[in-house]
Amino acid sequence: QKEVEQNSGPLSVPEGAIASLNCTYSDRGSQSFFWYRQYSGKSPELIMFIYSNGDKEDGRFTAQLNKASQYVSLLIRDSQPSDSATYLCAAYTGGFKTIFGAGTRLFVKA
Amino acid sequence: GAVVSQHPSWVICKSGTSVKIECRSLDFQATTMFWYRQFPKQSLMLMATSNEGSKATYEQGVEKDKFLINHASLTLSTLTVTSAHPEDSSFYICSAREGEAFSQPQHFGDGTRLSIL
């Protein structure tokens, strides 16, 4: 069964620090990867996606992909209390199928 | 861009009622739409996937006669919870995807909070 695994957390970081969120996936044929943020009681919103090995930066966010290790990460620089949310990692495995992880709860302490 | 509108955002109704939730892609054509439910502090659970003009594909354990899905056009999908009971109370979220390219993300609606009394 195709899976996306994330540590459920909570991950607690002080304001201004770098938050590092990690994800592994089981299907080596996964083609692209997405990070979503979900605030409590709200629906997920797309932060960024990556499909090539290496790093991709967008503002304070950097996604990293290592296909050999089947590993995806999201770094949040200069973390703010407003970044406190659950972060979902997702892998597109083809055939219209995107597999979502259960999410990591991030708590940024002011 | 890539806005998904979901209505209603909140529904409270009596047990036995049928409830229809609409999901529209406002600025793109949604080749595929997805319906999820989420209980408090739990992860997203995919209920079904639908492609425009064809029958929905339901996940194992989801009753297709209870959760009717209609993907009538490239911009509209509906989920009808038939004869709803208190155990159907949950947060229902639709999602839409444009095309088949692997780089296309799923975009989510704001969700519908369903409470059955």
Tab-separated table of C-alpha atoms in Angstrom, chain A residues 61-101:
chain	number	residue	atom	x	y	z
A	61	PHE	CA	9.743	28.252	2.900
A	62	THR	CA	12.190	25.780	1.381
A	63	ALA	CA	11.142	22.355	0.158
A	64	GLN	CA	13.769	19.679	-0.217
A	65	LEU	CA	13.462	16.440	-2.176
A	66	ASN	CA	15.720	13.408	-2.154
A	67	LYS	CA	14.246	10.748	-4.413
A	68	ALA	CA	16.986	8.217	-3.671
A	69	SER	CA	16.066	8.316	0.013
A	70	GLN	CA	12.344	8.851	-0.706
A	71	TYR	CA	12.440	11.818	1.592
A	72	VAL	CA	10.809	15.250	1.437
A	73	SER	CA	11.216	18.086	3.885
A	74	LEU	CA	9.916	21.578	4.466
A	75	LEU	CA	11.982	24.233	6.199
A	76	ILE	CA	10.314	27.329	7.588
A	77	ARG	CA	12.767	30.119	8.339
A	78	ASP	CA	12.101	32.859	10.873
A	79	SER	CA	9.139	30.918	12.271
A	80	GLN	CA	6.229	33.019	13.501
A	81	PRO	CA	3.401	32.128	15.901
A	82	SER	CA	1.090	32.404	12.876
A	83	ASP	CA	2.922	29.424	11.366
A	84	SER	CA	1.480	27.229	14.123
A	85	ALA	CA	-0.631	24.701	12.230
A	86	THR	CA	-0.627	21.128	10.968
A	87	TYR	CA	1.544	20.593	7.889
A	88	LEU	CA	0.506	17.906	5.440
A	89	CYS	CA	2.927	16.268	3.047
A	90	ALA	CA	1.423	14.748	-0.099
A	91	ALA	CA	2.808	12.615	-2.918
A	92	TYR	CA	1.283	12.370	-6.383
A	93	THR	CA	1.557	8.755	-7.438
A	94	GLY	CA	-0.121	9.014	-10.835
A	95	GLY	CA	-3.597	8.055	-12.006
A	96	PHE	CA	-5.124	11.161	-10.379
A	97	LYS	CA	-4.026	9.797	-6.990
A	98	THR	CA	-2.406	11.995	-4.366
A	99	ILE	CA	-1.536	10.330	-1.073
A	100	PHE	CA	-1.606	12.565	2.003
A	101	GLY	CA	0.335	12.064	5.193
